[in-house]
XYZ file of C-alpha atoms in Angstrom:
478
model
C -59.924 173.951 90.003
C -59.911 176.594 87.596
C -56.968 179.055 88.061
C -58.296 182.682 86.958
C -55.464 184.406 85.027
C -55.714 187.842 83.610
C -56.412 188.317 80.110
C -56.244 191.967 77.984
C -58.943 192.682 75.461
C -57.229 193.908 72.261
C -56.634 197.768 71.715
C -59.124 199.606 68.881
C -57.171 200.189 65.990
C -56.036 203.967 65.855
C -57.987 205.913 63.291
C -55.406 207.343 60.366
C -55.735 211.429 59.643
C -56.680 211.651 56.682
C -55.344 215.398 54.672
C -58.314 217.222 53.230
C -57.947 217.702 49.639
C -55.874 220.312 48.298
C -58.000 223.709 47.296
C -58.636 223.863 43.697
C -56.231 225.353 41.058
C -57.391 229.003 40.993
C -58.043 229.925 37.777
C -56.679 233.351 36.133
C -59.676 234.466 34.615
C -58.874 237.024 32.481
C -55.626 235.280 31.188
C -58.340 232.597 30.001
C -60.574 234.909 27.824
C -59.645 234.905 24.209
C -56.551 237.203 23.128
C -59.071 239.505 20.518
C -61.349 240.150 24.204
C -57.940 239.984 26.233
C -55.871 242.329 24.104
C -57.913 244.673 22.159
C -60.808 245.202 24.735
C -59.139 245.469 27.720
C -55.369 245.838 27.563
C -55.056 248.083 24.503
C -57.458 250.336 26.614
C -55.343 250.760 29.953
C -52.833 253.765 30.185
C -49.572 252.624 28.804
C -47.637 252.456 32.796
C -50.419 250.568 33.694
C -50.048 248.164 30.686
C -46.355 247.949 31.950
C -47.037 247.082 35.516
C -48.929 243.858 34.598
C -45.862 242.174 34.556
C -46.054 242.264 38.007
C -48.743 240.399 38.317
C -47.327 236.991 38.069
C -45.048 234.753 36.060
C -47.657 234.377 33.302
C -48.264 237.855 32.741
C -44.674 239.026 33.093
C -44.482 239.310 29.305
C -48.090 239.236 28.448
C -48.155 242.982 27.804
C -45.859 243.448 24.959
C -48.165 241.194 22.584
C -50.070 243.612 22.993
C -50.569 245.511 18.962
C -52.347 248.863 18.014
C -51.717 250.415 20.955
C -52.289 253.905 21.813
C -49.866 255.702 24.097
C -50.021 258.960 25.943
C -47.603 259.325 28.280
C -48.312 261.040 31.800
C -46.990 264.022 32.530
C -43.394 263.478 34.272
C -43.352 260.004 33.287
C -39.793 258.568 33.671
C -40.126 255.570 32.068
C -41.163 254.992 27.883
C -37.563 254.139 26.302
C -37.296 250.493 26.821
C -40.965 249.631 27.375
C -41.380 251.289 23.513
C -38.701 248.983 22.399
C -40.659 246.103 24.083
C -44.282 246.607 22.989
C -45.868 245.116 20.029
C -45.764 246.551 16.760
C -47.650 248.482 15.268
C -48.286 251.301 17.501
C -51.277 253.075 16.767
C -50.360 256.452 18.546
C -48.170 257.979 20.661
C -48.671 261.270 22.532
C -46.446 263.056 24.763
C -45.792 266.554 26.464
C -42.307 266.940 26.499
C -40.456 269.467 29.652
C -37.138 270.432 29.363
C -35.273 267.811 31.066
C -37.145 265.039 29.216
C -35.862 266.467 25.589
C -32.684 264.130 25.413
C -35.706 261.057 26.716
C -37.943 261.775 23.467
C -34.741 261.624 21.107
C -34.434 258.079 22.072
C -38.315 257.605 21.719
C -38.087 258.194 18.282
C -36.317 255.270 16.843
C -38.182 252.655 18.933
C -41.417 254.446 17.528
C -39.807 253.846 13.719
C -39.341 250.547 14.585
C -42.653 249.744 16.183
C -44.408 251.311 13.009
C -46.137 254.810 15.252
C -48.839 256.050 13.121
C -49.946 258.976 14.873
C -47.306 261.061 16.580
C -47.921 263.963 18.553
C -45.257 265.790 20.621
C -45.543 269.283 22.536
C -42.915 270.573 23.861
C -42.558 272.899 26.992
C -43.601 276.457 26.047
C -40.093 278.897 25.883
C -38.401 275.895 24.180
C -38.776 276.750 20.673
C -34.763 275.843 20.050
C -35.901 272.069 21.203
C -35.183 269.993 18.181
C -37.544 266.695 18.245
C -34.539 264.464 16.683
C -33.433 262.915 13.216
C -34.935 260.133 13.931
C -38.317 261.736 13.468
C -37.912 261.323 9.607
C -37.369 257.462 10.257
C -41.325 257.417 10.861
C -42.308 256.446 7.893
C -45.851 255.403 8.502
C -46.569 258.421 9.688
C -50.412 258.973 9.156
C -51.085 261.918 11.566
C -47.986 264.287 12.625
C -48.496 267.055 15.114
C -45.338 269.143 16.357
C -46.102 271.851 18.968
C -42.964 274.614 20.060
C -40.131 272.762 18.800
C -37.844 273.712 16.079
C -38.105 271.454 12.953
C -35.228 269.424 12.276
C -33.403 269.141 8.981
C -34.461 266.207 6.507
C -31.593 264.369 5.705
C -29.963 263.493 2.926
C -32.651 261.612 0.121
C -35.452 262.111 2.811
C -39.154 260.997 0.603
C -41.360 262.134 3.022
C -43.970 260.711 5.005
C -46.139 258.529 2.059
C -49.322 257.651 4.316
C -49.404 260.961 6.045
C -52.850 262.829 5.499
C -52.909 265.089 8.871
C -49.773 267.147 9.432
C -49.962 269.968 12.475
C -47.247 272.091 13.095
C -47.735 274.835 16.015
C -45.595 277.784 16.785
C -42.589 275.545 15.089
C -39.708 277.359 14.372
C -37.932 276.974 10.503
C -33.974 277.699 11.465
C -31.948 276.757 8.619
C -32.168 277.541 5.012
C -34.443 276.259 2.484
C -36.683 275.320 5.022
C -39.597 276.372 3.114
C -38.409 274.021 0.420
C -38.424 271.157 2.782
C -41.933 272.121 4.158
C -43.035 271.927 0.696
C -41.441 268.651 -0.181
C -43.013 266.914 3.094
C -46.506 268.232 1.792
C -46.202 267.159 -1.855
C -44.563 263.578 -1.105
C -48.126 262.928 1.348
C -50.388 262.281 -1.754
C -53.172 261.648 0.593
C -52.620 265.180 2.781
C -56.478 266.112 3.955
C -56.104 268.015 6.882
C -53.171 271.048 7.034
C -52.437 273.170 9.939
C -50.014 275.856 10.294
C -49.783 278.069 12.933
C -47.916 280.623 13.745
C -44.840 279.620 12.439
C -41.181 280.862 12.348
C -38.894 281.100 10.078
C -34.857 282.771 9.981
C -35.486 284.190 6.299
C -37.876 284.280 3.489
C -37.827 280.955 1.559
C -41.086 281.110 -1.082
C -42.617 277.483 -1.021
C -46.242 276.336 -2.122
C -48.776 274.276 -1.063
C -50.107 271.635 -3.757
C -52.167 269.220 -2.347
C -54.514 267.729 -5.067
C -56.818 265.849 -1.845
C -56.297 268.363 1.085
C -59.976 268.772 2.592
C -59.030 271.460 5.644
C -56.745 274.183 5.344
C -55.565 276.582 8.507
C -52.901 279.070 8.152
C -52.370 281.457 10.855
C -49.162 283.738 10.117
C -47.204 285.882 12.868
C -48.668 289.330 12.335
C -46.676 291.262 9.951
C -44.114 288.092 9.043
C -44.474 285.955 5.935
C -43.118 282.703 6.077
C -43.125 282.238 2.259
C -46.596 280.389 1.904
C -48.398 280.373 -1.020
C -51.333 278.721 -2.730
C -50.680 278.922 -6.742
C -52.959 276.498 -8.184
C -56.046 275.409 -7.147
C -57.351 272.596 -4.155
C -60.252 270.781 -5.781
C -61.139 268.848 -3.013
C -61.240 272.107 -0.190
C -64.060 271.957 2.118
C -62.761 274.465 5.245
C -60.348 277.190 5.207
C -59.092 279.904 7.522
C -56.885 282.334 6.153
C -54.838 284.964 8.333
C -51.512 286.193 6.690
C -52.046 290.160 6.557
C -48.201 290.528 5.232
C -49.498 289.981 1.992
C -53.026 291.651 2.267
C -53.642 293.653 -1.254
C -50.765 291.253 -3.186
C -51.538 289.494 -6.232
C -50.514 286.318 -3.932
C -53.001 287.424 -1.517
C -55.611 287.702 -4.001
C -54.208 284.349 -5.910
C -54.973 282.299 -2.490
C -58.407 283.140 -2.530
C -58.949 281.906 -5.730
C -57.394 279.004 -5.398
C -59.659 277.884 -2.273
C -63.001 278.766 -3.846
C -64.252 275.155 -3.227
C -64.871 275.710 0.513
C -68.253 275.183 1.868
C -66.260 276.962 5.411
C -64.503 279.835 5.490
C -62.919 281.729 8.345
C -61.200 285.111 7.122
C -58.896 286.990 9.890
C -58.212 290.246 9.007
C -56.793 291.089 12.337
C -55.146 289.909 15.164
C -54.092 290.480 18.800
C -50.525 291.369 20.300
C -49.242 289.062 23.363
C -50.670 291.794 25.444
C -54.335 291.839 23.745
C -54.080 294.972 21.650
C -54.076 295.607 17.747
C -50.918 297.163 16.154
C -52.692 296.398 12.595
C -54.560 299.647 12.984
C -52.161 301.372 13.966
C -50.158 303.768 11.286
C -47.721 300.807 10.531
C -50.418 298.499 8.751
C -53.347 300.989 8.639
C -55.272 300.246 5.299
C -57.429 302.440 3.579
C -58.409 299.674 0.939
C -60.576 296.679 0.348
C -58.034 294.509 0.627
C -60.438 291.895 -1.002
C -61.341 294.059 -3.780
C -59.945 292.254 -6.514
C -61.575 288.800 -5.609
C -63.533 287.760 -8.788
C -64.619 284.248 -8.033
C -67.682 283.018 -6.625
C -67.846 280.463 -3.674
C -70.654 279.043 -4.772
C -70.519 276.143 -2.079
C -69.450 278.603 0.870
C -72.235 277.742 3.587
C -70.577 279.150 6.963
C -68.495 282.179 6.827
C -66.253 283.508 10.057
C -64.200 287.205 10.505
C -62.384 288.473 12.680
C -62.611 292.258 12.318
C -62.410 295.388 13.601
C -65.202 297.555 12.897
C -62.943 300.682 13.132
C -61.484 300.602 10.130
C -63.467 301.325 6.715
C -60.875 298.540 5.221
C -62.481 296.066 7.375
C -66.260 296.722 6.565
C -65.541 297.018 2.789
C -63.592 293.634 3.191
C -66.707 292.172 4.966
C -69.038 293.855 1.900
C -66.548 291.873 -0.167
C -67.008 288.254 1.433
C -70.877 288.383 0.914
C -70.926 289.488 -2.476
C -68.458 286.465 -3.244
C -70.311 284.144 -1.460
C -73.964 284.186 -2.693
C -75.734 281.085 -0.628
C -74.112 282.000 2.759
C -76.543 280.591 5.500
C -74.196 281.001 8.791
C -72.546 284.347 9.451
C -70.179 284.673 12.214
C -68.537 287.571 13.632
C -65.840 288.185 16.188
C -64.576 291.714 16.395
C -61.467 292.566 18.378
C -61.182 294.950 20.998
C -58.704 297.645 19.530
C -57.334 301.018 21.610
C -59.222 302.995 19.459
C -62.579 301.977 21.339
C -61.792 302.467 24.588
C -63.638 305.263 25.285
C -67.088 303.355 24.081
C -66.333 300.807 27.175
C -67.851 301.511 30.266
C -65.126 298.976 32.092
C -61.826 299.845 30.736
C -59.529 296.531 30.346
C -56.793 295.495 32.470
C -53.685 297.369 33.534
C -51.919 294.444 31.254
C -53.711 295.847 28.280
C -51.452 298.843 28.042
C -49.869 300.212 24.755
C -46.703 298.802 23.774
C -44.472 302.109 23.797
C -41.964 300.216 22.277
C -43.877 299.411 19.601
C -45.135 302.900 18.741
C -42.200 304.276 19.223
C -40.257 302.249 16.354
C -39.022 303.454 13.491
C -41.924 302.162 11.168
C -44.056 304.825 9.670
C -46.797 305.883 12.020
C -50.112 307.725 11.519
C -50.541 309.858 15.021
C -54.378 310.828 13.719
C -55.295 307.032 13.505
C -54.766 306.752 17.098
C -57.381 309.437 18.001
C -60.192 308.395 15.912
C -62.428 305.547 14.296
C -63.419 305.081 10.783
C -67.302 306.396 10.387
C -69.278 303.941 8.947
C -71.067 305.762 5.884
C -74.974 304.178 6.778
C -76.083 304.999 3.262
C -73.244 303.687 1.360
C -72.821 300.745 3.217
C -77.106 300.185 2.835
C -76.508 300.857 -1.081
C -73.529 297.953 -0.764
C -75.267 295.342 1.381
C -78.489 294.495 -0.624
C -81.317 292.244 0.829
C -80.421 289.850 -2.181
C -76.882 289.521 -1.103
C -78.544 288.407 2.546
C -81.408 286.017 0.794
C -80.019 282.848 1.923
C -78.602 283.603 5.566
C -80.188 281.983 8.533
C -78.023 282.273 11.482
C -76.047 285.346 12.434
C -73.437 284.812 15.416
C -71.857 288.016 16.946
C -69.276 287.842 19.777
C -67.591 290.999 21.561
C -69.886 293.375 19.661
C -69.835 296.826 21.557
C -72.296 299.871 21.969
C -70.599 301.830 19.407
C -72.454 303.670 16.310
C -70.905 301.703 13.723
C -71.254 297.945 15.551
C -75.135 299.166 16.186
C -75.595 300.607 12.087
C -74.444 297.204 10.822
C -76.408 294.935 13.302
C -79.594 296.856 12.448
C -78.647 296.798 8.616
C -78.583 292.781 8.908
C -81.740 292.496 10.562
C -83.161 294.525 8.240
C -81.827 292.810 5.240
C -82.316 289.016 5.926
C -85.500 287.842 4.957
C -84.508 284.219 5.668
C -82.626 284.696 9.113
C -83.741 282.716 12.162
C -81.477 283.511 14.546
C -79.500 286.793 15.741
C -76.894 285.548 18.360
C -75.134 289.054 19.765
C -72.679 288.585 22.255
C -72.040 292.071 24.238
C -68.422 292.600 25.680
C -67.855 294.778 29.055
C -70.573 295.546 31.565
C -73.199 293.418 32.813
C -77.469 293.384 31.680
C -78.204 296.168 34.429
C -75.578 298.012 32.503
C -77.678 301.292 30.478
C -75.958 300.755 27.403
C -76.445 296.959 27.037
C -79.913 298.011 27.789
C -80.273 300.659 25.290
C -78.813 298.566 22.663
C -81.017 294.992 23.190
C -83.968 297.972 23.080
C -82.398 299.296 19.567
C -82.350 295.747 18.154
C -85.479 295.053 19.496
C -87.712 297.245 18.323
C -85.623 297.774 14.593
C -87.237 296.987 11.540
C -86.493 293.522 10.771
C -86.977 291.474 7.463
C -87.460 288.040 9.173
C -90.943 287.775 10.979
C -89.584 284.714 12.501
C -86.140 285.478 13.749
C -85.312 285.005 17.328
C -83.053 287.481 19.235
C -80.583 286.978 21.878
C -79.004 289.196 22.966
C -75.951 288.790 25.936
C -72.749 290.187 28.214
C -69.826 289.232 28.918
C -67.257 290.799 31.091
C -64.345 289.609 28.974
C -63.608 289.566 25.379
C -63.981 286.205 23.760
């Protein structure tokens, strides 16, 4: 008899859990780009502070930014970094621009050695207004690779002995810069002469502690802008021709009527664009130059004999209340036989207040201290303006003198007889005139004087049948 015994079936094998495959390693798409695209077209275009922050992205990015060449750096306001980063960035640095606040002056002095080491080519430092005594630092002169240099509102440092200048410099711009040491003009002259390829020179409202006569000698100069502080001679002279000069702005009233002034015009006669400033505004918006201290009853440009054959665009800042200014305008037209565009901005002087419907702000009051100074003062000049002799002006400005004139732009014009007479004369003489654009100052289009002025210009005799008359009005001087 068979005995039944218990038997157990074998248990199924346990299934082994298979670990999922690891995710594919993520590729840094940016780092995979060719260096010329990543560096030149992406990273080099980032603002400098954001470029430095890319070091936080990953270990691979920690020092990646340091290899980016040809940076054009503009520090944002109140940027607290920059010093160490400038030492670490790649050479060369194409440009560096910063506005230096009072608390950053010492930091700016530390930027310069780093920038010099990195071969900076374009350097612009603007110091906060009112900090004229701030000095960029002597390391400025170690930036031998500079192509463009701009300094604003600071004191020019003394160059070290043996300084050879900036041989690659092509553009020099100094605005509100103080030259506060002996023979500062000589240093500036040496800097200009050493820059054999200098093409643009801008010297705007420089300050000096003494007059040190110096010369501009720049045979390759194409653009020249000189604006001296009213009544101040900073010693700048133009003793020899500037054969490649194309554009110039001249304003040095202290030299009016002198041979140096006439020589300056003689030596810039190659220009095709000229702006001549015969008057300047004071800080309060008034004109001192017409006062008894600097009132001229002669034509300051009468001695000019050369012809500006290339001159096509001519700009003037002029006071129509002075016969001397009007005579200077006539002289400018006479030595520019091919002038096509005449741009004139009139100054707002206290001698024309009775011609204005809306008086200026109270801030524009006369500076009593200057009027009570010990300088010679002509009281009669305060109460009247020089009346233009219409017949004399008509004989001086002939149709042939304006034969090439195509465009006239007049800014800050008023409604007085002098200016209306001049505008009508231009319209009646310029046979090729295409556009006559005039902007009157003070009032609005409903102003009675504005309406009368527009009607007078519209109805007056015109030598050019195709001329388009554009008249506007503004409530503030431009």
